[in-house]
PDB file of N, CA, C and O in Angstrom:
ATOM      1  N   UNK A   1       0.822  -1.191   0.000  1.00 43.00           N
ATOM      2  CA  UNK A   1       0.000   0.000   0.000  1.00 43.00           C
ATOM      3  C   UNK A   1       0.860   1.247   0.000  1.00 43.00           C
ATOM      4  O   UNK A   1       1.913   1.347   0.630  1.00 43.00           O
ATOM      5  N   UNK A   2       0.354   2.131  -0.715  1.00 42.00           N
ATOM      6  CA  UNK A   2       1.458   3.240  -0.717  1.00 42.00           C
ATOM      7  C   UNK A   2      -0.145   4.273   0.182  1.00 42.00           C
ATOM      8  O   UNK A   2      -1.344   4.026   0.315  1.00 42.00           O
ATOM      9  N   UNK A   3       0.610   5.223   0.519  1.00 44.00           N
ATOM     10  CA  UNK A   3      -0.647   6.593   1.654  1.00 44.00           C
ATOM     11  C   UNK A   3       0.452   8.025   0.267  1.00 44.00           C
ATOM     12  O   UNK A   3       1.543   7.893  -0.288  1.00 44.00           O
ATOM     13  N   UNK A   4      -0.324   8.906   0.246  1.00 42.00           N
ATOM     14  CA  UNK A   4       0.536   9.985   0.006  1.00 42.00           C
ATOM     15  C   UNK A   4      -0.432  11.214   0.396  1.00 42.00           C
ATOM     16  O   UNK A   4      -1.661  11.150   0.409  1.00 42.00           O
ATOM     17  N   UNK A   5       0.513  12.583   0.778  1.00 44.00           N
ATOM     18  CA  UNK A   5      -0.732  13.881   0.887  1.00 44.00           C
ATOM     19  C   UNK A   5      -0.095  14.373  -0.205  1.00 44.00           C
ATOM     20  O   UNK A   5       0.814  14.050  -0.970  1.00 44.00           O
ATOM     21  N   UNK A   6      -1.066  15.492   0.016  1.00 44.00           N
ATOM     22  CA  UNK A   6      -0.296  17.099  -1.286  1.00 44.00           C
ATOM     23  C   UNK A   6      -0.501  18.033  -0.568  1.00 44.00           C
ATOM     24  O   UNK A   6      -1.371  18.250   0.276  1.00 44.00           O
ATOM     25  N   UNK A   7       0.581  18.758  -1.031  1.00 44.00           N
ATOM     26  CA  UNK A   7       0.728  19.753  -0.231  1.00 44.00           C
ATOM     27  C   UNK A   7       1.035  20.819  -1.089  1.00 44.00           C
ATOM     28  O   UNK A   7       1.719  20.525  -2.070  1.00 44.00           O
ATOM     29  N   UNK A   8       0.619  22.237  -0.924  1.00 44.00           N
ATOM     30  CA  UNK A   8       1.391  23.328  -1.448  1.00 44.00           C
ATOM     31  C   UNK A   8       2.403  23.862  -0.766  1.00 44.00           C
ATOM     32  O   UNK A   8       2.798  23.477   0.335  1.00 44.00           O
ATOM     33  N   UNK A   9       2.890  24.866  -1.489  1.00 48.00           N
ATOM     34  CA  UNK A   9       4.030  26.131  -1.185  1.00 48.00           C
ATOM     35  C   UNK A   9       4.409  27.091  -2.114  1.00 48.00           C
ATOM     36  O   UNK A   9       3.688  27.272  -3.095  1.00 48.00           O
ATOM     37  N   UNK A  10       5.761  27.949  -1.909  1.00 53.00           N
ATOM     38  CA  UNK A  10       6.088  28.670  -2.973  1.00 53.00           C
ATOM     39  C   UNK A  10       6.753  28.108  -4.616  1.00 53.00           C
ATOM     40  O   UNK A  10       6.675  28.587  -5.747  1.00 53.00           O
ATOM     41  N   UNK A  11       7.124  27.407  -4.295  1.00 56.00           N
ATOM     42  CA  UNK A  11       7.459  26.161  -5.281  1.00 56.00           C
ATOM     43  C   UNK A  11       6.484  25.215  -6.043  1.00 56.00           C
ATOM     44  O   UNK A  11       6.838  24.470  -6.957  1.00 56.00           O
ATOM     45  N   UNK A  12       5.643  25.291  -5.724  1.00 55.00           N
ATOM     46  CA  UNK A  12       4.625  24.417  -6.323  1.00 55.00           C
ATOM     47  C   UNK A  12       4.004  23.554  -5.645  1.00 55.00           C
ATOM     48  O   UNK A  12       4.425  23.365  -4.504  1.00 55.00           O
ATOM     49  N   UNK A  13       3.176  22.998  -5.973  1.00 58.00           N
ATOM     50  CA  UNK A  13       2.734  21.579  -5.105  1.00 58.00           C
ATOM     51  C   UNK A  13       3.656  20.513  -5.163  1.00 58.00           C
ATOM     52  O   UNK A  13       4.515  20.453  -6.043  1.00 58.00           O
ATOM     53  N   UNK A  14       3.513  19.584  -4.185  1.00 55.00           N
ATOM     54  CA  UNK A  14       4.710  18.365  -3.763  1.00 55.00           C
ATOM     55  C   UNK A  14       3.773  17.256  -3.397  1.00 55.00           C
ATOM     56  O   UNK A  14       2.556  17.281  -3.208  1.00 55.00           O
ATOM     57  N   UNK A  15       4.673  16.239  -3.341  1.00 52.00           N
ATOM     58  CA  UNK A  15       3.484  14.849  -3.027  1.00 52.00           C
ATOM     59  C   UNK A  15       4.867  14.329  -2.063  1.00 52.00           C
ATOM     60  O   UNK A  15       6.034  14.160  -2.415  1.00 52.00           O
ATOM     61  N   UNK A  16       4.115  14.129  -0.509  1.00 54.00           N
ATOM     62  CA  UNK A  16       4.612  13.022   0.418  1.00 54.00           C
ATOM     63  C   UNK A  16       4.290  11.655   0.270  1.00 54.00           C
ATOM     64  O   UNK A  16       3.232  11.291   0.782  1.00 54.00           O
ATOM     65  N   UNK A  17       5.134  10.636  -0.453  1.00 55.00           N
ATOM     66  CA  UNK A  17       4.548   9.384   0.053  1.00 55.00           C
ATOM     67  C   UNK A  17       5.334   8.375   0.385  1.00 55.00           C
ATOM     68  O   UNK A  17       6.482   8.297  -0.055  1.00 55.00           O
ATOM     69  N   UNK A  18       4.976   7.762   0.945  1.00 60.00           N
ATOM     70  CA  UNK A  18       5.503   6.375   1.419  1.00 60.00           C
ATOM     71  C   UNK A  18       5.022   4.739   1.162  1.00 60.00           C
ATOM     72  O   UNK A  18       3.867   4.480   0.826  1.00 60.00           O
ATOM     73  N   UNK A  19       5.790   3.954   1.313  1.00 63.00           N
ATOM     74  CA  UNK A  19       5.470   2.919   0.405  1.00 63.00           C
ATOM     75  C   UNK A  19       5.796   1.693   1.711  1.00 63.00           C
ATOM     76  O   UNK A  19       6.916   1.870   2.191  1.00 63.00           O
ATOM     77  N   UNK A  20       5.136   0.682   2.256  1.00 64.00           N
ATOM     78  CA  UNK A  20       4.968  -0.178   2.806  1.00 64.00           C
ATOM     79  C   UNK A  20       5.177  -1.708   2.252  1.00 64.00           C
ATOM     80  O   UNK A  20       4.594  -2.009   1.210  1.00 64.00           O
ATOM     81  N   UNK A  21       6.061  -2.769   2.975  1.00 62.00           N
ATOM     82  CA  UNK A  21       5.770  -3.953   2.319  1.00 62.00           C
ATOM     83  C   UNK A  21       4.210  -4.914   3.243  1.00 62.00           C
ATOM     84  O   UNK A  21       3.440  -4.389   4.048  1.00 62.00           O
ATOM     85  N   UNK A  22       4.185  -6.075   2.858  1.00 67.00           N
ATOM     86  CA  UNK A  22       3.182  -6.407   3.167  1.00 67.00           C
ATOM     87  C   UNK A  22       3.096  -6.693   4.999  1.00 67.00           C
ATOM     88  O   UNK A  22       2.056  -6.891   5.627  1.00 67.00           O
ATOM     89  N   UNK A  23       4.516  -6.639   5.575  1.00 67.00           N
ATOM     90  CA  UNK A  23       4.847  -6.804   7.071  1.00 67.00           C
ATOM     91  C   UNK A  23       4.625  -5.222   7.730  1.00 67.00           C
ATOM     92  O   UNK A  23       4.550  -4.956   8.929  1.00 67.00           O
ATOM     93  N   UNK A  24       4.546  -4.292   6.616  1.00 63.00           N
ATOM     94  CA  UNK A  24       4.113  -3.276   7.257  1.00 63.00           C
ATOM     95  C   UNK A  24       5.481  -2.138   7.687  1.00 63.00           C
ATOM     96  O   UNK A  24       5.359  -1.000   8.139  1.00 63.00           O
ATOM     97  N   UNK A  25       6.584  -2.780   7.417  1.00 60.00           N
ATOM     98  CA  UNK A  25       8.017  -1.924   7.479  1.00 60.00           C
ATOM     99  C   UNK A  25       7.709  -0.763   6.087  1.00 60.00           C
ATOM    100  O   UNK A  25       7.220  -1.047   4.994  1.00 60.00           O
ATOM    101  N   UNK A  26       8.075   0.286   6.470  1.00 60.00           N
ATOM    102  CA  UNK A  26       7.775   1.334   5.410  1.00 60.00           C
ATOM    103  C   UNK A  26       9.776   0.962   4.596  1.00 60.00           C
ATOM    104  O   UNK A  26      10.877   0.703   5.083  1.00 60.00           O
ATOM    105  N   UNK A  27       9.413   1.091   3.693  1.00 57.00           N
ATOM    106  CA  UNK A  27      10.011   0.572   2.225  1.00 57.00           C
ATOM    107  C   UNK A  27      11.818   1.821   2.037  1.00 57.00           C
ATOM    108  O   UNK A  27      12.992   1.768   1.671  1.00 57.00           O
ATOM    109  N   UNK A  28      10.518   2.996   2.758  1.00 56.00           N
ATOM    110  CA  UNK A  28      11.541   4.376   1.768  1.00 56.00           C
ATOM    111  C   UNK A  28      12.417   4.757   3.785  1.00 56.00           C
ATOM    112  O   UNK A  28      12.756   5.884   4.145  1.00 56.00           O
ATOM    113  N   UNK A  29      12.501   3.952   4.341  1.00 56.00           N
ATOM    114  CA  UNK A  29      13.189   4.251   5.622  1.00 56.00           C
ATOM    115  C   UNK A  29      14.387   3.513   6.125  1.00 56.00           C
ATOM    116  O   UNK A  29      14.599   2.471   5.506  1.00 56.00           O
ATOM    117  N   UNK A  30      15.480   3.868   7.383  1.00 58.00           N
ATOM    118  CA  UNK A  30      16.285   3.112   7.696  1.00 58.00           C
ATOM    119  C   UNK A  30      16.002   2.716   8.718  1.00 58.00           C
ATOM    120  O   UNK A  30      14.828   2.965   8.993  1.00 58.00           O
ATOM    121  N   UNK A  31      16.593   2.131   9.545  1.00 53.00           N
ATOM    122  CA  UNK A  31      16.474   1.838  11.029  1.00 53.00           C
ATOM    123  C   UNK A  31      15.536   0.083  10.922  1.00 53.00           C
ATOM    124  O   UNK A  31      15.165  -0.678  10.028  1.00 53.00           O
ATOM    125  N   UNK A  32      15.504   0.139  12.425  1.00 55.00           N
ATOM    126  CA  UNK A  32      14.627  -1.173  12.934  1.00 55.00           C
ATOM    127  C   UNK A  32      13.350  -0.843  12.316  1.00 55.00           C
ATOM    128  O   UNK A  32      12.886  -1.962  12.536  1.00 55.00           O
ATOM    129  N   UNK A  33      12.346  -0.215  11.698  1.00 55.00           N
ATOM    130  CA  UNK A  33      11.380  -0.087  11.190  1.00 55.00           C
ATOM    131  C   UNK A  33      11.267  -0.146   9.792  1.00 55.00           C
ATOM    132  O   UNK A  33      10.320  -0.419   9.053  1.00 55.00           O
ATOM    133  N   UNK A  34      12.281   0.127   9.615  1.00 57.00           N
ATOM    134  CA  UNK A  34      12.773   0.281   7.794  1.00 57.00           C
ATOM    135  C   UNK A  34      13.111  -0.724   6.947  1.00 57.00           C
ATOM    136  O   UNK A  34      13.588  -1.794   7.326  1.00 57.00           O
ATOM    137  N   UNK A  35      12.822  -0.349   5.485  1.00 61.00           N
ATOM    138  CA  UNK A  35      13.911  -1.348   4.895  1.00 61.00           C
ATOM    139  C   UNK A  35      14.191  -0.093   3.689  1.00 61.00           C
ATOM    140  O   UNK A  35      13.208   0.239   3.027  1.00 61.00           O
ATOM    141  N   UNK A  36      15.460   0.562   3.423  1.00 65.00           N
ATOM    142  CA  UNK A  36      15.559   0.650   1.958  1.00 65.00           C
ATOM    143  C   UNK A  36      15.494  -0.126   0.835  1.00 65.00           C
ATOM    144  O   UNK A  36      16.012  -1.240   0.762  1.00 65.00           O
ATOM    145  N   UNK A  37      14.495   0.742  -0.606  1.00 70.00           N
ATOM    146  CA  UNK A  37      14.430   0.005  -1.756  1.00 70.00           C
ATOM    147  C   UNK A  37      15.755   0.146  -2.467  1.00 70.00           C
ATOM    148  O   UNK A  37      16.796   0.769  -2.261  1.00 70.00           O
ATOM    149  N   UNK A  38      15.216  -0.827  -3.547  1.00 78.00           N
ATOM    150  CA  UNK A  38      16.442  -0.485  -4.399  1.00 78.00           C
ATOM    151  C   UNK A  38      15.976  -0.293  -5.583  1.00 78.00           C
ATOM    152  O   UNK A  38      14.812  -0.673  -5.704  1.00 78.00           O
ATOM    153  N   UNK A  39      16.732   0.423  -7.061  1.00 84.00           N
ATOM    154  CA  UNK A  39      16.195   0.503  -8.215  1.00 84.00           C
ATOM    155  C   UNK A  39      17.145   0.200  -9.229  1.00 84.00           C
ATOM    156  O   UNK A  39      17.665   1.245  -9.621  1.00 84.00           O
ATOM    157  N   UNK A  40      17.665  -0.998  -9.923  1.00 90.00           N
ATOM    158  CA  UNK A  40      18.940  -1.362 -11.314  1.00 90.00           C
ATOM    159  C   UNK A  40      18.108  -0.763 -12.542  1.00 90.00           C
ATOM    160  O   UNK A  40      16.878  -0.711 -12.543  1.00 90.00           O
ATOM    161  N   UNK A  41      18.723  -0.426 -13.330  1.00 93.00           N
ATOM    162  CA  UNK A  41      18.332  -0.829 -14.668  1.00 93.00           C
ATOM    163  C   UNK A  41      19.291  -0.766 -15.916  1.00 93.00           C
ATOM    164  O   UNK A  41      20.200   0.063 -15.958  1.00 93.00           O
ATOM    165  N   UNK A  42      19.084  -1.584 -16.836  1.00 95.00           N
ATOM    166  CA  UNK A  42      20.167  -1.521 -17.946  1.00 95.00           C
ATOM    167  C   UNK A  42      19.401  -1.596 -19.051  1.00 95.00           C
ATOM    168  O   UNK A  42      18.260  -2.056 -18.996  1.00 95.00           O
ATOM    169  N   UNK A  43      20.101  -1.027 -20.484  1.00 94.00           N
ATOM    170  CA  UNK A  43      19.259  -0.989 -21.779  1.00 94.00           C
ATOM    171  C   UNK A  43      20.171  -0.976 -22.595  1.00 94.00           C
ATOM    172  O   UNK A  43      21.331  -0.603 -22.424  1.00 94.00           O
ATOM    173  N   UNK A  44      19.416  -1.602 -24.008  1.00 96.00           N
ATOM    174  CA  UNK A  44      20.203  -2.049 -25.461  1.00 96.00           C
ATOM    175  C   UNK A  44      19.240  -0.968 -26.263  1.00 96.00           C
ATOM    176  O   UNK A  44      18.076  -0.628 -26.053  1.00 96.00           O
ATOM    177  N   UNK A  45      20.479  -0.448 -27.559  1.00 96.00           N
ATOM    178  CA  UNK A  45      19.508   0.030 -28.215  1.00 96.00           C
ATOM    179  C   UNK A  45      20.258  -0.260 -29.671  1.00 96.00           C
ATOM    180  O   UNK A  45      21.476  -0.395 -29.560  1.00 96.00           O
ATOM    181  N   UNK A  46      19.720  -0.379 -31.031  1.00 96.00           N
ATOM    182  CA  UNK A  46      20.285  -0.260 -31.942  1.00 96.00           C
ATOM    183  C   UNK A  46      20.097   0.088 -32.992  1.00 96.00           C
ATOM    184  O   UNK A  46      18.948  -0.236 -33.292  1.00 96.00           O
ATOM    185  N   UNK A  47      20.736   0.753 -34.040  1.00 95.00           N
ATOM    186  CA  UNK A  47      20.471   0.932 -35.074  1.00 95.00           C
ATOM    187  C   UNK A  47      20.603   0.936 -36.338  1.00 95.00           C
ATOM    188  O   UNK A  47      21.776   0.650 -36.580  1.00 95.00           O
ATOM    189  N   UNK A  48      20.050   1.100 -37.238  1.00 95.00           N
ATOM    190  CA  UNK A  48      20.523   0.493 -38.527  1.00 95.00           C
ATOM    191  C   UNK A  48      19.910   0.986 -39.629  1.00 95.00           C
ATOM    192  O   UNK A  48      18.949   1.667 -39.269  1.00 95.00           O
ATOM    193  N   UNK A  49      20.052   0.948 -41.108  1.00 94.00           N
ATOM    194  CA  UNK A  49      19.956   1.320 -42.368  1.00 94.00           C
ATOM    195  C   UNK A  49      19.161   0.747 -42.741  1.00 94.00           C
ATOM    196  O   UNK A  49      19.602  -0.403 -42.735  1.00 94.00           O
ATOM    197  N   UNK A  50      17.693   0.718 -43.289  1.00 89.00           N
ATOM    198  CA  UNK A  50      17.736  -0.658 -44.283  1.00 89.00           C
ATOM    199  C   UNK A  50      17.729   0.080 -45.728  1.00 89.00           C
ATOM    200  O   UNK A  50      18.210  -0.615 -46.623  1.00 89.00           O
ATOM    201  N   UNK A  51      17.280   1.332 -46.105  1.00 91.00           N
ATOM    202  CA  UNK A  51      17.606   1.473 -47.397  1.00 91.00           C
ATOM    203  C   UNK A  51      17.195   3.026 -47.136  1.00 91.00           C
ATOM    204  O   UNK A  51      16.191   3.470 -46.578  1.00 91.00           O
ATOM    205  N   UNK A  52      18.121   3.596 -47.626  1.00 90.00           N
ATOM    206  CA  UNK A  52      18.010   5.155 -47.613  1.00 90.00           C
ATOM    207  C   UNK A  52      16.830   5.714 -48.530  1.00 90.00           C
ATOM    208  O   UNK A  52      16.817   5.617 -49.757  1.00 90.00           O
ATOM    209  N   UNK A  53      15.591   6.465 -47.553  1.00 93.00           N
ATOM    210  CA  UNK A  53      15.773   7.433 -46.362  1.00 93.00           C
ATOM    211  C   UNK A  53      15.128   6.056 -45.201  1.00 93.00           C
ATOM    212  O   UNK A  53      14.519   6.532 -44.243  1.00 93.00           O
ATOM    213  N   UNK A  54      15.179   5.064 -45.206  1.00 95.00           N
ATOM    214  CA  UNK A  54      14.856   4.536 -44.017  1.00 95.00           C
ATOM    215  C   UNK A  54      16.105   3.814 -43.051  1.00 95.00           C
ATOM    216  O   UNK A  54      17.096   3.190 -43.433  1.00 95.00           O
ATOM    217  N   UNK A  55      15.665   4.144 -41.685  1.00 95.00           N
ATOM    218  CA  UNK A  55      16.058   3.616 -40.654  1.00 95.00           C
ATOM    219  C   UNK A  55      15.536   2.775 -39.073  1.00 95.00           C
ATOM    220  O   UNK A  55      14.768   2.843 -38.113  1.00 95.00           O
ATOM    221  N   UNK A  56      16.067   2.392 -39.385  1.00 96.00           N
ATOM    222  CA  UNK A  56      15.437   1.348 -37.899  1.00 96.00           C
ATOM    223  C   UNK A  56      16.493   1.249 -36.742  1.00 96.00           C
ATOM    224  O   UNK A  56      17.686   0.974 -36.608  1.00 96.00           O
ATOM    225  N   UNK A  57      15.271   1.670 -35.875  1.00 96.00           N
ATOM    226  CA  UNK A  57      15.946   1.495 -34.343  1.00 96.00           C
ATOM    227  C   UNK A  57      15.208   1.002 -33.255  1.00 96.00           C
ATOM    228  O   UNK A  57      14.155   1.600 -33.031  1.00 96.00           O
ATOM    229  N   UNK A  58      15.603  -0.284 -32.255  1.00 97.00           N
ATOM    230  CA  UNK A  58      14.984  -1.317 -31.497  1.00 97.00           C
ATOM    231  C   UNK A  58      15.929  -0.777 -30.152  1.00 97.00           C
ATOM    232  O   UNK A  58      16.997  -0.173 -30.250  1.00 97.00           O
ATOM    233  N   UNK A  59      15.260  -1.151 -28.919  1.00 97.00           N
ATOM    234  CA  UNK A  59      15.919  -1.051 -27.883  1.00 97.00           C
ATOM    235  C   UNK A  59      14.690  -1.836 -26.887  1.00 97.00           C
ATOM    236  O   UNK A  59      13.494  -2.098 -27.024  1.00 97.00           O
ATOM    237  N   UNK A  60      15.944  -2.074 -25.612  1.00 97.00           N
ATOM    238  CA  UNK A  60      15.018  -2.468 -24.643  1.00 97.00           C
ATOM    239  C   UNK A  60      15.623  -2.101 -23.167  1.00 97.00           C
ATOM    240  O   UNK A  60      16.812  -2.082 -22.850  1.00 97.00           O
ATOM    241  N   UNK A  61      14.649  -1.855 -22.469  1.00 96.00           N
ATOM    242  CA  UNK A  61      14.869  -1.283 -21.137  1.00 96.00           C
ATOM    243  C   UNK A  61      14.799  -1.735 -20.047  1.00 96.00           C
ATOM    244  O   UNK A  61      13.872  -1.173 -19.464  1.00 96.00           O
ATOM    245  N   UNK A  62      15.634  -2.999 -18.968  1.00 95.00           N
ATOM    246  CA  UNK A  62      15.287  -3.459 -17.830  1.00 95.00           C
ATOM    247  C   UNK A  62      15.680  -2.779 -16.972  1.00 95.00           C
ATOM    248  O   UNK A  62      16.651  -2.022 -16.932  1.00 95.00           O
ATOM    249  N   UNK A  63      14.394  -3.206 -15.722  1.00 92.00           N
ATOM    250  CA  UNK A  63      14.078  -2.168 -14.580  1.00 92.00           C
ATOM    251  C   UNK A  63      14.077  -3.220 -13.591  1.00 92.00           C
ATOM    252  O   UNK A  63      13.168  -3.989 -13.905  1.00 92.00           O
ATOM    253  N   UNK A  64      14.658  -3.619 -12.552  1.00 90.00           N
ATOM    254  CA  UNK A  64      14.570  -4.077 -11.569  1.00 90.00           C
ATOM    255  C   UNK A  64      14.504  -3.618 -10.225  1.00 90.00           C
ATOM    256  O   UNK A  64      15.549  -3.191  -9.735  1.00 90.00           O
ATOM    257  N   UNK A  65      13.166  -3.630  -9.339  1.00 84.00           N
ATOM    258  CA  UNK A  65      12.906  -2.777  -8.515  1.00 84.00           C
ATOM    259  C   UNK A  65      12.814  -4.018  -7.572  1.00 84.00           C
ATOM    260  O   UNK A  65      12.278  -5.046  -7.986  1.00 84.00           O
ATOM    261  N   UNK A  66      13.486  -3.913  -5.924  1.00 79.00           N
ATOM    262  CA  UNK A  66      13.092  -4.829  -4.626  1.00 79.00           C
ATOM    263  C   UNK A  66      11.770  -4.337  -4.238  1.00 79.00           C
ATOM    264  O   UNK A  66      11.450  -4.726  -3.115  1.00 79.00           O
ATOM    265  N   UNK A  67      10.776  -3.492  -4.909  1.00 75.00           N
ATOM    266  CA  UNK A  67       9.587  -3.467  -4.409  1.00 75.00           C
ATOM    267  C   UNK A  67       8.715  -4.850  -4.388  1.00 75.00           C
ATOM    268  O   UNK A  67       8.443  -5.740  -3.582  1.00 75.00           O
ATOM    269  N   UNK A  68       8.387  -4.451  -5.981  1.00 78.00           N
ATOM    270  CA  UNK A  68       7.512  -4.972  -7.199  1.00 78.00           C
ATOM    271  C   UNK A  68       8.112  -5.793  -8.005  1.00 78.00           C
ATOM    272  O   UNK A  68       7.417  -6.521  -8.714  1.00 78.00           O
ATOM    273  N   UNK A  69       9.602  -5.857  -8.075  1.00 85.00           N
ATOM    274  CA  UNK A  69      10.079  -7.541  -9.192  1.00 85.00           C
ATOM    275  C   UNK A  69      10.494  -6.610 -10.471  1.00 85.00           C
ATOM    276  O   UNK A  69      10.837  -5.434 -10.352  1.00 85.00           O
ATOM    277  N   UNK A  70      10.412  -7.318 -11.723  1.00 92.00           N
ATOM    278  CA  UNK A  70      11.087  -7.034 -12.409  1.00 92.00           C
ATOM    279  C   UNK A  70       9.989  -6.435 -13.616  1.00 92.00           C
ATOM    280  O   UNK A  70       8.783  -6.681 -13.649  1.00 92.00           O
ATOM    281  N   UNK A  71      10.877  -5.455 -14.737  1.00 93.00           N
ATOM    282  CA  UNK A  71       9.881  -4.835 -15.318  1.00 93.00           C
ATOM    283  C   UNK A  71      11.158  -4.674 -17.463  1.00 93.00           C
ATOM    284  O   UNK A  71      12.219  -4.159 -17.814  1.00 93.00           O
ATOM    285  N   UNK A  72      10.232  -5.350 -18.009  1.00 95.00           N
ATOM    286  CA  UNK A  72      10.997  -5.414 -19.228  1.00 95.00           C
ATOM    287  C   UNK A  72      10.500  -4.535 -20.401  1.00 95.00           C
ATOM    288  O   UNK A  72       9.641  -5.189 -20.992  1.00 95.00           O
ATOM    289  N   UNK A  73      10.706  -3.132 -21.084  1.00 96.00           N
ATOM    290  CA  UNK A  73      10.060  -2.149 -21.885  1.00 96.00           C
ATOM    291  C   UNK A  73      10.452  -2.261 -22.936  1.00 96.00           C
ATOM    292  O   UNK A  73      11.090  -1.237 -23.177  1.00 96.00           O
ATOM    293  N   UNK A  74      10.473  -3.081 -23.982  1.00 97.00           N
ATOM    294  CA  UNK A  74      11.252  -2.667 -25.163  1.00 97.00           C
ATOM    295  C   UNK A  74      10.166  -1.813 -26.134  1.00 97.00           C
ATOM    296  O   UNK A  74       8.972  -1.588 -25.934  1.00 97.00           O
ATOM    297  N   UNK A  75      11.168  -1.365 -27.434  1.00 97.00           N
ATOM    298  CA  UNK A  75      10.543  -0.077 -28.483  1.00 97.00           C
ATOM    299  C   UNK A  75      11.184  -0.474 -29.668  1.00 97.00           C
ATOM    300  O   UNK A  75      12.260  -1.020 -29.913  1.00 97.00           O
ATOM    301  N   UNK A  76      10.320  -0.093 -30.283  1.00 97.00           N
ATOM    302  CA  UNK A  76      10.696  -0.685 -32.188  1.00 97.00           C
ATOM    303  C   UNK A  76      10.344   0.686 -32.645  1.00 97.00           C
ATOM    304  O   UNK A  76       9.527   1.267 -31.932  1.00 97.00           O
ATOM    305  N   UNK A  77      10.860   1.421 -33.848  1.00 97.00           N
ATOM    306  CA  UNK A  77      10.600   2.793 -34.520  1.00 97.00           C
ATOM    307  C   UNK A  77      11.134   2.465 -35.632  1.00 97.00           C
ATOM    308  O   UNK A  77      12.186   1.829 -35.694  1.00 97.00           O
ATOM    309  N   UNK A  78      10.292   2.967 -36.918  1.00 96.00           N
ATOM    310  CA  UNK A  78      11.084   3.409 -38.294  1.00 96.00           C
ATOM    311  C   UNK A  78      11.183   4.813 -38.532  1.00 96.00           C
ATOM    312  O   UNK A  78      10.143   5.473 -38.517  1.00 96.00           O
ATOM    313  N   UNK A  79      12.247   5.349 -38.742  1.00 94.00           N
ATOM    314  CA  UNK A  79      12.720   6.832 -39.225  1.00 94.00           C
ATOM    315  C   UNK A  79      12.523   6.602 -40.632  1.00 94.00           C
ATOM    316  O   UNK A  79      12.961   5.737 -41.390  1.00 94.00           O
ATOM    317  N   UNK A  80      11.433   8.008 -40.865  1.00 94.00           N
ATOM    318  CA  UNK A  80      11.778   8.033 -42.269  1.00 94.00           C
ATOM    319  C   UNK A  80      12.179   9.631 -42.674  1.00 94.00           C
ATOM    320  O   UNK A  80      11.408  10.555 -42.415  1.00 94.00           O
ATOM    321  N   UNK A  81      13.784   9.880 -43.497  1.00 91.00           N
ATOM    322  CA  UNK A  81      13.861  11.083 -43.361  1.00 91.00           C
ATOM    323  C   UNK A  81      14.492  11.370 -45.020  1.00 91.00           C
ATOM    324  O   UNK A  81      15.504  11.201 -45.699  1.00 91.00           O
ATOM    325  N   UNK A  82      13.120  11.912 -45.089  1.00 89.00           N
ATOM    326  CA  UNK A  82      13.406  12.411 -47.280  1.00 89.00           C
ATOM    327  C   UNK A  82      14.791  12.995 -47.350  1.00 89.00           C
ATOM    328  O   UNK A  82      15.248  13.372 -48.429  1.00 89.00           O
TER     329      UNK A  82
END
């Protein structure tokens, strides 16, 4: 369960929140109550010719979070440039 408020100021509005595992230790803290998260991620991207004016480019994006597990984004695009 995540809780969050909003709040204003001179800066703009802001969002407090916090994030809980299912034992109830809040996620974003240290100490005997706590656990810090963690966040990896790594990405491929590539590109290539296939016949002028076109181009192709593929990539993919892993996200590994100790919240929630793992999270895989990939993207496909054709450039076309006269």
């Amino acid at each position: 369960p995540t809780t969050s408020a909003a709040s204003t100021d001179c800066d703009g509005p802001a969002v407090d929140q916090r994030a809980a595992d299912d034992a109830g230790a809040f996620l974003d803290e240290q100490g005997d109550n706590g656990r810090p998260y963690q966040v990896g991620a790594a990405y491929l991207l590539a590109d290539a010719t296939l016949a002028p004016p076109f181009r192709v480019s593929a990539g993919a994006r892993f996200d590994a979070y100790s919240t929630f597990g793992n999270s895989v984004n990939p993207r496909v695009a054709l450039v076309f440039r006269p």
